[in-house]
């Protein structure tokens, strides 16, 4: 049996189960400011703590939704390692994505992954679909929920 076939069989057995929970990451104002400069999105709700405290219901600045989403890669590093024979993993995109709760500066986030589906796409690729929930420490509602697709690429 090839390593791809073995990985496929092992992955199929995990469909419907939680396959990883990452470590917590603190989203502080410095991270938000750096992201704002990098993306040229320096809207005041992200970068002006005094104005955000005075003029928003959030009590201060909030992270960009795309900053929160961009942490998905870091959360995946905490949760997944290469399978036997796998040479790389490739982000294949999102099917669904919803931002449910703003992330206040100073919040701690973590990612929770549930394997939804796995398909052999070719002789060298597995397409794995995970539900990603990014949780905010102390909040019942998550920051976001997404259906994330990833290609696991194997040597043939």
C-alpha atoms as an extended CHARMM CRD file, in Angstrom:
* protein
*
       156  EXT
         1         1  UNK       CA              0.0000000000        0.0000000000        0.0000000000  PROA      1               0.0000000000
         2         2  UNK       CA              1.3860000000        3.4470000000       -0.9220000000  PROA      2               0.0000000000
         3         3  UNK       CA              1.9000000000        6.1370000000        1.7020000000  PROA      3               0.0000000000
         4         4  UNK       CA             -0.9330000000        8.1570000000        0.1020000000  PROA      4               0.0000000000
         5         5  UNK       CA             -3.2920000000        5.1790000000        0.3610000000  PROA      5               0.0000000000
         6         6  UNK       CA             -2.2910000000        4.6370000000        3.9830000000  PROA      6               0.0000000000
         7         7  UNK       CA             -2.8050000000        8.3260000000        4.7940000000  PROA      7               0.0000000000
         8         8  UNK       CA             -6.1740000000        8.2680000000        3.0180000000  PROA      8               0.0000000000
         9         9  UNK       CA             -7.3460000000        5.2500000000        5.0330000000  PROA      9               0.0000000000
        10        10  UNK       CA             -6.1150000000        6.7800000000        8.2870000000  PROA      10              0.0000000000
        11        11  UNK       CA             -7.7420000000       10.1260000000        7.4610000000  PROA      11              0.0000000000
        12        12  UNK       CA            -11.0720000000        8.5100000000        6.5460000000  PROA      12              0.0000000000
        13        13  UNK       CA            -11.1690000000        6.9540000000       10.0100000000  PROA      13              0.0000000000
        14        14  UNK       CA            -10.9000000000       10.4580000000       11.5260000000  PROA      14              0.0000000000
        15        15  UNK       CA            -13.6930000000       12.1220000000        9.5390000000  PROA      15              0.0000000000
        16        16  UNK       CA            -16.1400000000       13.7430000000       11.9480000000  PROA      16              0.0000000000
        17        17  UNK       CA            -13.6520000000       13.9430000000       14.8090000000  PROA      17              0.0000000000
        18        18  UNK       CA            -11.6660000000       16.7600000000       16.3410000000  PROA      18              0.0000000000
        19        19  UNK       CA             -8.1230000000       16.3370000000       15.0630000000  PROA      19              0.0000000000
        20        20  UNK       CA             -6.3180000000       19.1730000000       16.8150000000  PROA      20              0.0000000000
        21        21  UNK       CA             -6.4350000000       22.0840000000       19.2430000000  PROA      21              0.0000000000
        22        22  UNK       CA             -3.6420000000       24.6440000000       19.0350000000  PROA      22              0.0000000000
        23        23  UNK       CA             -1.8120000000       26.5850000000       21.6690000000  PROA      23              0.0000000000
        24        24  UNK       CA             -3.1390000000       30.0100000000       22.6670000000  PROA      24              0.0000000000
        25        25  UNK       CA             -1.7350000000       33.1210000000       20.9470000000  PROA      25              0.0000000000
        26        26  UNK       CA             -2.1610000000       36.6300000000       22.3490000000  PROA      26              0.0000000000
        27        27  UNK       CA             -3.2510000000       39.2370000000       19.8120000000  PROA      27              0.0000000000
        28        28  UNK       CA             -1.7700000000       42.4040000000       21.2390000000  PROA      28              0.0000000000
        29        29  UNK       CA             -1.7640000000       45.9610000000       19.9210000000  PROA      29              0.0000000000
        30        30  UNK       CA              1.7180000000       45.5660000000       18.4710000000  PROA      30              0.0000000000
        31        31  UNK       CA              0.5490000000       42.6050000000       16.3600000000  PROA      31              0.0000000000
        32        32  UNK       CA             -2.5140000000       44.5660000000       15.2120000000  PROA      32              0.0000000000
        33        33  UNK       CA             -0.4080000000       47.6290000000       14.3270000000  PROA      33              0.0000000000
        34        34  UNK       CA              2.0990000000       45.5170000000       12.3690000000  PROA      34              0.0000000000
        35        35  UNK       CA             -0.7160000000       43.8440000000       10.4340000000  PROA      35              0.0000000000
        36        36  UNK       CA             -2.3050000000       47.2410000000        9.7370000000  PROA      36              0.0000000000
        37        37  UNK       CA              0.9500000000       48.6060000000        8.3170000000  PROA      37              0.0000000000
        38        38  UNK       CA              1.5940000000       45.4640000000        6.2700000000  PROA      38              0.0000000000
        39        39  UNK       CA             -1.8820000000       45.4310000000        4.7020000000  PROA      39              0.0000000000
        40        40  UNK       CA             -2.3210000000       49.2360000000        4.4890000000  PROA      40              0.0000000000
        41        41  UNK       CA             -5.5260000000       48.8960000000        6.5340000000  PROA      41              0.0000000000
        42        42  UNK       CA             -4.9300000000       51.4210000000        9.2810000000  PROA      42              0.0000000000
        43        43  UNK       CA             -8.5670000000       52.1260000000       10.1120000000  PROA      43              0.0000000000
        44        44  UNK       CA             -8.8110000000       53.7600000000       13.5290000000  PROA      44              0.0000000000
        45        45  UNK       CA            -10.8340000000       50.9240000000       15.1130000000  PROA      45              0.0000000000
        46        46  UNK       CA             -7.6440000000       48.8630000000       14.8050000000  PROA      46              0.0000000000
        47        47  UNK       CA             -4.8480000000       51.3540000000       15.5070000000  PROA      47              0.0000000000
        48        48  UNK       CA             -6.1960000000       54.1730000000       17.7260000000  PROA      48              0.0000000000
        49        49  UNK       CA             -6.8290000000       52.7370000000       21.2140000000  PROA      49              0.0000000000
        50        50  UNK       CA             -8.0890000000       56.0170000000       22.7080000000  PROA      50              0.0000000000
        51        51  UNK       CA            -10.5860000000       56.7420000000       19.9360000000  PROA      51              0.0000000000
        52        52  UNK       CA            -11.6970000000       53.0910000000       19.7950000000  PROA      52              0.0000000000
        53        53  UNK       CA            -12.3100000000       53.1400000000       23.5680000000  PROA      53              0.0000000000
        54        54  UNK       CA            -14.3640000000       56.3340000000       23.2720000000  PROA      54              0.0000000000
        55        55  UNK       CA            -16.3050000000       55.6620000000       20.0770000000  PROA      55              0.0000000000
        56        56  UNK       CA            -16.8820000000       51.8940000000       19.7860000000  PROA      56              0.0000000000
        57        57  UNK       CA            -18.7630000000       49.3420000000       21.8730000000  PROA      57              0.0000000000
        58        58  UNK       CA            -15.5760000000       47.2250000000       22.0980000000  PROA      58              0.0000000000
        59        59  UNK       CA            -13.8080000000       49.1840000000       24.8390000000  PROA      59              0.0000000000
        60        60  UNK       CA            -10.6960000000       49.5740000000       22.6970000000  PROA      60              0.0000000000
        61        61  UNK       CA             -9.1820000000       48.4330000000       19.4440000000  PROA      61              0.0000000000
        62        62  UNK       CA            -10.0480000000       45.2010000000       17.6800000000  PROA      62              0.0000000000
        63        63  UNK       CA             -7.9950000000       42.9830000000       15.4010000000  PROA      63              0.0000000000
        64        64  UNK       CA             -8.6710000000       42.8840000000       11.6910000000  PROA      64              0.0000000000
        65        65  UNK       CA            -10.7890000000       39.8940000000       10.7040000000  PROA      65              0.0000000000
        66        66  UNK       CA             -8.1010000000       38.9380000000        8.2110000000  PROA      66              0.0000000000
        67        67  UNK       CA             -5.4580000000       39.0770000000       10.9520000000  PROA      67              0.0000000000
        68        68  UNK       CA             -7.5100000000       36.5790000000       12.9260000000  PROA      68              0.0000000000
        69        69  UNK       CA             -7.8820000000       34.4000000000        9.8370000000  PROA      69              0.0000000000
        70        70  UNK       CA             -4.1690000000       34.6470000000        9.0200000000  PROA      70              0.0000000000
        71        71  UNK       CA             -3.3580000000       32.9820000000       12.3470000000  PROA      71              0.0000000000
        72        72  UNK       CA             -4.9580000000       29.7950000000       10.9840000000  PROA      72              0.0000000000
        73        73  UNK       CA             -1.6060000000       28.7620000000        9.5260000000  PROA      73              0.0000000000
        74        74  UNK       CA              0.0810000000       29.0950000000       12.9110000000  PROA      74              0.0000000000
        75        75  UNK       CA             -2.6770000000       27.0960000000       14.5770000000  PROA      75              0.0000000000
        76        76  UNK       CA             -2.2870000000       24.3790000000       11.9440000000  PROA      76              0.0000000000
        77        77  UNK       CA              1.4560000000       24.1500000000       12.7080000000  PROA      77              0.0000000000
        78        78  UNK       CA              0.5370000000       23.3860000000       16.3270000000  PROA      78              0.0000000000
        79        79  UNK       CA             -1.9200000000       20.6660000000       15.3270000000  PROA      79              0.0000000000
        80        80  UNK       CA             -0.6240000000       18.8660000000       12.2470000000  PROA      80              0.0000000000
        81        81  UNK       CA              2.5800000000       17.1720000000       11.2350000000  PROA      81              0.0000000000
        82        82  UNK       CA              3.4090000000       15.6430000000        7.8830000000  PROA      82              0.0000000000
        83        83  UNK       CA              2.0090000000       12.1700000000        7.3760000000  PROA      83              0.0000000000
        84        84  UNK       CA              4.3560000000        9.3670000000        6.3370000000  PROA      84              0.0000000000
        85        85  UNK       CA              5.3950000000       10.0340000000        2.7370000000  PROA      85              0.0000000000
        86        86  UNK       CA              3.9170000000       13.5300000000        2.6590000000  PROA      86              0.0000000000
        87        87  UNK       CA              6.3210000000       16.1230000000        1.2440000000  PROA      87              0.0000000000
        88        88  UNK       CA              4.2630000000       19.2630000000        1.8510000000  PROA      88              0.0000000000
        89        89  UNK       CA              0.9130000000       20.7330000000        2.7040000000  PROA      89              0.0000000000
        90        90  UNK       CA             -0.6710000000       23.4440000000        0.5700000000  PROA      90              0.0000000000
        91        91  UNK       CA             -3.4330000000       25.8840000000        1.5150000000  PROA      91              0.0000000000
        92        92  UNK       CA             -6.1960000000       25.2050000000       -1.0230000000  PROA      92              0.0000000000
        93        93  UNK       CA             -8.6520000000       27.8420000000        0.1850000000  PROA      93              0.0000000000
        94        94  UNK       CA            -11.9290000000       28.1990000000        2.0230000000  PROA      94              0.0000000000
        95        95  UNK       CA            -15.4050000000       26.9950000000        1.1950000000  PROA      95              0.0000000000
        96        96  UNK       CA            -17.1430000000       28.9090000000        3.9730000000  PROA      96              0.0000000000
        97        97  UNK       CA            -16.0080000000       31.6010000000        6.3640000000  PROA      97              0.0000000000
        98        98  UNK       CA            -17.8730000000       33.6500000000        8.9550000000  PROA      98              0.0000000000
        99        99  UNK       CA            -16.4810000000       36.2520000000       11.3610000000  PROA      99              0.0000000000
       100       100  UNK       CA            -18.6910000000       35.8880000000       14.4450000000  PROA      100             0.0000000000
       101       101  UNK       CA            -17.0680000000       37.9630000000       17.1980000000  PROA      101             0.0000000000
       102       102  UNK       CA            -14.5990000000       40.8640000000       17.2100000000  PROA      102             0.0000000000
       103       103  UNK       CA            -11.1980000000       40.1290000000       18.7220000000  PROA      103             0.0000000000
       104       104  UNK       CA            -10.2580000000       42.8110000000       21.2340000000  PROA      104             0.0000000000
       105       105  UNK       CA             -6.5950000000       43.7970000000       21.5570000000  PROA      105             0.0000000000
       106       106  UNK       CA             -5.0420000000       41.6250000000       24.2710000000  PROA      106             0.0000000000
       107       107  UNK       CA             -7.2940000000       38.6220000000       23.5810000000  PROA      107             0.0000000000
       108       108  UNK       CA             -5.9400000000       35.0980000000       23.4460000000  PROA      108             0.0000000000
       109       109  UNK       CA             -6.9470000000       32.9250000000       20.4860000000  PROA      109             0.0000000000
       110       110  UNK       CA             -6.5780000000       29.2710000000       19.5760000000  PROA      110             0.0000000000
       111       111  UNK       CA             -7.6540000000       27.0870000000       16.6840000000  PROA      111             0.0000000000
       112       112  UNK       CA             -9.7630000000       23.9520000000       16.8990000000  PROA      112             0.0000000000
       113       113  UNK       CA             -9.8530000000       21.6000000000       13.8830000000  PROA      113             0.0000000000
       114       114  UNK       CA            -12.4230000000       18.9400000000       12.9690000000  PROA      114             0.0000000000
       115       115  UNK       CA            -11.8490000000       16.7930000000        9.8820000000  PROA      115             0.0000000000
       116       116  UNK       CA            -14.9520000000       16.9700000000        7.6880000000  PROA      116             0.0000000000
       117       117  UNK       CA            -13.8830000000       15.1620000000        4.5180000000  PROA      117             0.0000000000
       118       118  UNK       CA            -10.9270000000       13.6250000000        2.7250000000  PROA      118             0.0000000000
       119       119  UNK       CA            -10.6570000000       12.8220000000       -0.9700000000  PROA      119             0.0000000000
       120       120  UNK       CA             -7.8720000000       11.3860000000       -3.0880000000  PROA      120             0.0000000000
       121       121  UNK       CA             -7.5520000000       14.1030000000       -5.7070000000  PROA      121             0.0000000000
       122       122  UNK       CA             -4.7800000000       12.4500000000       -7.7200000000  PROA      122             0.0000000000
       123       123  UNK       CA             -2.0560000000        9.8350000000       -7.3670000000  PROA      123             0.0000000000
       124       124  UNK       CA             -0.0760000000       12.2970000000       -5.2400000000  PROA      124             0.0000000000
       125       125  UNK       CA             -2.6640000000       14.5320000000       -3.4760000000  PROA      125             0.0000000000
       126       126  UNK       CA             -5.2110000000       14.2080000000       -0.7000000000  PROA      126             0.0000000000
       127       127  UNK       CA             -7.7370000000       17.0140000000       -0.3310000000  PROA      127             0.0000000000
       128       128  UNK       CA             -8.6060000000       17.3770000000        3.3370000000  PROA      128             0.0000000000
       129       129  UNK       CA            -11.4610000000       19.5970000000        4.4990000000  PROA      129             0.0000000000
       130       130  UNK       CA            -11.4520000000       20.7750000000        8.1110000000  PROA      130             0.0000000000
       131       131  UNK       CA            -13.7980000000       22.9560000000       10.0770000000  PROA      131             0.0000000000
       132       132  UNK       CA            -11.6260000000       25.5460000000       11.7840000000  PROA      132             0.0000000000
       133       133  UNK       CA            -13.0260000000       27.3200000000       14.8140000000  PROA      133             0.0000000000
       134       134  UNK       CA            -10.9150000000       30.1470000000       16.2040000000  PROA      134             0.0000000000
       135       135  UNK       CA            -11.8390000000       30.5430000000       19.8450000000  PROA      135             0.0000000000
       136       136  UNK       CA            -11.3850000000       33.5970000000       22.0500000000  PROA      136             0.0000000000
       137       137  UNK       CA            -10.3330000000       32.8100000000       25.6030000000  PROA      137             0.0000000000
       138       138  UNK       CA            -13.2330000000       33.6310000000       27.9390000000  PROA      138             0.0000000000
       139       139  UNK       CA            -15.8290000000       34.0900000000       25.1770000000  PROA      139             0.0000000000
       140       140  UNK       CA            -18.6120000000       31.6600000000       24.3230000000  PROA      140             0.0000000000
       141       141  UNK       CA            -18.8620000000       32.8230000000       20.7070000000  PROA      141             0.0000000000
       142       142  UNK       CA            -15.8150000000       32.0900000000       18.5520000000  PROA      142             0.0000000000
       143       143  UNK       CA            -14.0210000000       34.7550000000       16.5310000000  PROA      143             0.0000000000
       144       144  UNK       CA            -14.6270000000       32.8200000000       13.3420000000  PROA      144             0.0000000000
       145       145  UNK       CA            -15.6650000000       29.5100000000       11.8710000000  PROA      145             0.0000000000
       146       146  UNK       CA            -14.3630000000       28.4010000000        8.4840000000  PROA      146             0.0000000000
       147       147  UNK       CA            -14.3040000000       25.3620000000        6.2460000000  PROA      147             0.0000000000
       148       148  UNK       CA            -10.6380000000       25.1390000000        5.2390000000  PROA      148             0.0000000000
       149       149  UNK       CA             -9.2570000000       22.9970000000        2.4410000000  PROA      149             0.0000000000
       150       150  UNK       CA             -5.7160000000       21.7130000000        2.4050000000  PROA      150             0.0000000000
       151       151  UNK       CA             -3.7890000000       19.5450000000       -0.0200000000  PROA      151             0.0000000000
       152       152  UNK       CA             -1.5030000000       16.9100000000        1.4300000000  PROA      152             0.0000000000
       153       153  UNK       CA              1.0720000000       16.2030000000       -1.2940000000  PROA      153             0.0000000000
       154       154  UNK       CA              2.9290000000       12.8830000000       -1.4010000000  PROA      154             0.0000000000
       155       155  UNK       CA              5.7800000000       11.4640000000       -3.4020000000  PROA      155             0.0000000000
       156       156  UNK       CA              4.4770000000        9.0000000000       -5.9700000000  PROA      156             0.0000000000
